[in-house]
Amino acid sequence: KQEVTQIPAALSVPEGENLVLNCSFTDSAIYNLQWFRQDPGKGLTSLLLIQSSQREQTSGRLNASLDKSSGRSTLYIAASQPGDSATYLCAVRPGTGNQFYFGTGTSLTVIP
Amino acid sequence: EAGVVQSPRYKIIEKKQPVAFWCNPISGHNTLYWYLQNLGQGPELLIRYENEEAVDDSQLPKDRFSAERLKGVDSTLKIQPAELGDSAVYLCASSEQGDTQYFGPGTRLTVL
């Protein structure tokens, strides 16, 4: 079974800082990896999806990278804003099957 | 385009009572997922449907949980009888062929 770990569990940064969130997984035979954002009391919003053949994906101030061989993905957020405050989760889809395995998330607070 | 719709948003019941959650996925999405999310944790898959077929229900506690997706569109998840430990957020998601998942807002269940 795929194990997904996210470190740190919580992160607090001043507005304007660039930051990196980490996701690691135990089985490198993945199909894709997805980063989500979750606001308190809300469902998950998809941010970026990286296919196993890709190294990175970008959307606005967000950049996600994937290193399958080391079992790692990072989510880079540039010029952080208070509106970026949320919990960020990564989810890994294995090479077989359509199930996604989620990490426990990183709770981000951006201080104005 | 309408997103994934879930109802109710909140439900409070006494233990041993039955409860049902409803989900309507995004139109055209053949894959539907039910997840359970405990506080501070990532979502955990309960059941996954490909059209009307349940293809992954290994994590569903079948003694008290049941689900159906009769026409391959909307789905219902039921718990009977509910236990205190079932208090959590129940999330529904849908996707096309297992790619980007789109989540509903979730149903927050409190069992007293």
Coordinates of C-alpha atoms in Angstrom, one line a residue:
Chain A
K1 CA 0.0 0.0 0.0
Q2 CA 1.2 3.5 -0.9
E3 CA 2.2 5.6 2.1
V4 CA 2.1 9.4 1.6
T5 CA 3.7 11.8 4.1
Q6 CA 3.7 15.5 4.2
I7 CA 6.1 17.6 6.2
P8 CA 5.8 20.0 7.9
A9 CA 2.3 19.5 9.4
A10 CA 2.0 23.2 9.9
L11 CA 3.8 26.3 8.5
S12 CA 3.5 30.0 9.3
V13 CA 5.1 32.6 7.0
P14 CA 4.9 36.3 6.6
E15 CA 3.2 37.7 3.5
G16 CA 5.4 37.9 0.4
E17 CA 7.6 35.0 1.2
N18 CA 8.2 32.1 -1.2
L19 CA 7.7 28.7 0.4
V20 CA 7.9 25.0 -0.4
L21 CA 5.6 22.2 0.8
N22 CA 6.9 18.7 0.7
C23 CA 5.2 15.4 -0.1
S24 CA 6.9 12.0 -0.1
F25 CA 5.6 8.6 -1.1
T26 CA 6.9 5.1 -0.6
D27 CA 6.2 3.4 -4.0
S28 CA 7.7 5.1 -7.0
A29 CA 5.4 3.3 -9.4
I30 CA 2.8 6.0 -9.6
Y31 CA 0.4 7.1 -12.4
N32 CA 0.1 10.7 -11.3
L33 CA 0.2 13.0 -8.3
Q34 CA -2.3 15.7 -7.5
W35 CA -2.0 18.7 -5.1
F36 CA -5.2 20.0 -3.5
R37 CA -6.1 22.9 -1.3
Q38 CA -8.7 22.6 1.5
D39 CA -10.2 25.6 3.2
P40 CA -11.7 25.1 6.7
G41 CA -15.1 23.3 6.5
K42 CA -14.8 23.0 2.7
G43 CA -14.1 20.3 0.2
L44 CA -10.9 19.9 -1.7
T45 CA -9.9 22.1 -4.7
S46 CA -7.6 20.7 -7.2
L47 CA -4.5 22.8 -7.8
L48 CA -2.1 20.8 -10.0
L49 CA -2.0 17.4 -11.5
I50 CA 1.4 15.9 -12.5
Q51 CA 1.5 12.8 -14.7
S52 CA 4.3 10.3 -14.0
S53 CA 6.0 11.2 -17.2
Q54 CA 6.2 14.9 -16.2
R55 CA 8.7 16.7 -14.0
E56 CA 6.7 19.7 -13.1
Q57 CA 3.5 21.7 -13.6
T58 CA 2.9 25.4 -13.2
S59 CA -0.2 27.4 -12.5
G60 CA 0.1 31.1 -11.7
R61 CA 2.2 31.4 -8.6
L62 CA 2.2 27.7 -8.0
N63 CA 4.8 25.2 -9.3
A64 CA 4.7 21.5 -8.5
S65 CA 7.6 19.2 -9.2
L66 CA 7.8 15.4 -9.2
D67 CA 10.8 13.2 -8.7
K68 CA 9.5 9.6 -8.9
S69 CA 12.9 8.0 -8.3
S70 CA 13.2 9.6 -4.9
G71 CA 9.5 9.4 -4.1
R72 CA 9.1 13.2 -3.7
S73 CA 7.0 16.1 -4.9
T74 CA 7.2 19.7 -3.9
L75 CA 4.7 22.5 -4.2
Y76 CA 6.3 25.9 -4.5
I77 CA 4.2 29.0 -3.8
A78 CA 5.7 32.3 -4.9
A79 CA 5.0 35.6 -3.2
S80 CA 2.6 34.2 -0.6
Q81 CA -0.6 36.0 0.2
P82 CA -3.0 35.8 3.2
G83 CA -5.5 34.2 0.8
D84 CA -3.2 31.3 0.4
S85 CA -3.8 30.3 4.0
A86 CA -5.3 26.8 3.9
T87 CA -4.4 23.1 4.2
Y88 CA -2.5 21.7 1.3
L89 CA -2.8 18.0 0.5
C90 CA -1.1 15.8 -2.0
A91 CA -2.6 12.6 -3.4
V92 CA -0.8 9.8 -5.3
R93 CA -2.5 7.5 -7.8
P94 CA -0.6 4.2 -8.1
G95 CA 0.3 2.7 -11.4
T96 CA -2.6 0.3 -11.2
G97 CA -6.2 1.2 -10.2
N98 CA -7.9 4.5 -9.9
Q99 CA -7.6 5.0 -6.1
F100 CA -5.7 8.0 -4.7
Y101 CA -3.7 7.9 -1.5
F102 CA -3.7 11.1 0.4
G103 CA -1.2 12.7 2.8
T104 CA -2.3 14.3 6.0
G105 CA -1.7 17.8 4.7
T106 CA 0.3 20.9 5.6
S107 CA -1.6 23.7 7.3
L108 CA -0.3 27.0 5.9
T109 CA -0.9 30.4 7.5
V110 CA 0.3 33.5 5.7
I111 CA 0.6 36.4 8.1
P112 CA -0.3 39.8 6.7
Chain B
E1 CA -20.7 23.9 -15.2
A2 CA -22.1 22.7 -11.9
G3 CA -19.6 21.0 -9.5
V4 CA -20.1 18.0 -7.4
V5 CA -23.2 18.4 -5.3
Q6 CA -23.6 16.8 -1.9
S7 CA -26.4 16.9 0.6
P8 CA -27.0 17.4 3.4
R9 CA -24.1 19.7 4.4
Y10 CA -24.5 18.9 8.1
K11 CA -26.2 16.1 9.9
I12 CA -26.5 15.4 13.7
I13 CA -28.0 12.1 14.8
E14 CA -28.1 9.9 17.8
K15 CA -26.0 6.8 17.8
K16 CA -27.7 3.7 16.5
Q17 CA -29.8 5.8 14.1
P18 CA -29.5 5.4 10.3
V19 CA -28.2 8.2 8.1
A20 CA -27.8 8.7 4.3
F21 CA -25.7 11.0 2.2
W22 CA -26.3 11.9 -1.4
C23 CA -23.9 12.9 -4.1
N24 CA -24.4 14.1 -7.7
P25 CA -21.1 14.1 -9.6
I26 CA -20.1 16.4 -12.5
S27 CA -22.0 15.5 -15.6
G28 CA -20.1 13.0 -17.7
H29 CA -17.8 11.8 -15.0
N30 CA -17.9 8.0 -14.9
T31 CA -15.8 7.6 -11.8
L32 CA -17.3 8.5 -8.4
Y33 CA -15.5 8.2 -5.0
W34 CA -16.7 8.3 -1.4
Y35 CA -14.1 9.4 1.1
L36 CA -14.1 9.7 4.9
Q37 CA -12.0 12.5 6.4
N38 CA -11.3 12.7 10.1
L39 CA -10.1 16.0 11.6
G40 CA -6.5 16.7 10.8
Q41 CA -6.2 13.8 8.4
G42 CA -6.3 13.3 4.7
P43 CA -9.3 11.7 3.0
E44 CA -9.5 7.9 3.1
L45 CA -11.3 6.0 0.3
L46 CA -14.4 4.2 1.3
I47 CA -15.7 3.1 -2.1
R48 CA -15.0 3.9 -5.8
Y49 CA -17.5 3.4 -8.7
E50 CA -16.8 3.1 -12.3
N51 CA -20.2 3.9 -13.8
E52 CA -22.6 1.8 -11.7
E53 CA -20.0 -0.8 -10.7
A54 CA -18.3 -0.7 -7.3
V55 CA -14.8 -1.6 -8.2
D56 CA -13.0 -0.8 -5.0
D57 CA -14.9 -1.1 -1.7
S58 CA -12.2 -2.8 0.4
Q59 CA -12.2 0.0 3.0
L60 CA -16.0 0.1 3.4
P61 CA -17.2 -1.4 6.7
K62 CA -19.8 -3.5 5.2
D63 CA -21.5 -4.5 8.4
R64 CA -23.0 -1.0 8.7
F65 CA -22.1 0.9 5.6
S66 CA -23.7 0.5 2.2
A67 CA -23.6 2.5 -1.0
E68 CA -25.3 2.5 -4.4
R69 CA -25.0 4.2 -7.8
L70 CA -27.9 2.6 -9.6
K71 CA -27.9 4.4 -12.9
G72 CA -24.2 5.3 -12.9
V73 CA -24.9 8.9 -12.1
D74 CA -25.8 10.0 -8.5
S75 CA -24.9 8.0 -5.5
T76 CA -26.1 7.4 -1.9
L77 CA -23.9 6.3 1.0
K78 CA -25.8 4.9 4.0
I79 CA -24.8 4.1 7.6
Q80 CA -27.0 1.9 9.7
P81 CA -26.7 1.9 12.6
A82 CA -24.4 4.9 13.2
E83 CA -21.7 4.7 15.9
L84 CA -19.9 7.5 17.8
G85 CA -16.8 6.8 15.8
D86 CA -18.5 7.5 12.5
S87 CA -18.4 11.3 13.2
A88 CA -16.4 12.7 10.4
V89 CA -16.7 14.5 7.1
Y90 CA -17.9 12.4 4.2
L91 CA -16.6 13.6 0.9
C92 CA -17.7 12.7 -2.6
A93 CA -15.5 13.2 -5.7
S94 CA -15.8 12.5 -9.3
S95 CA -13.4 12.2 -12.2
E96 CA -13.1 11.2 -15.9
Q97 CA -11.1 8.0 -16.2
G98 CA -9.3 8.6 -12.8
D99 CA -7.6 11.8 -13.7
T100 CA -8.2 15.1 -11.9
Q101 CA -10.6 14.6 -9.0
Y102 CA -13.3 17.2 -8.3
F103 CA -14.6 17.2 -4.8
G104 CA -18.0 18.2 -3.3
P105 CA -18.2 20.3 -0.1
G106 CA -18.7 17.3 2.0
T107 CA -21.3 16.3 4.7
R108 CA -20.2 16.8 8.3
L109 CA -21.7 14.0 10.4
T110 CA -21.9 14.3 14.2
V111 CA -23.1 11.2 16.1
L112 CA -24.2 11.9 19.7

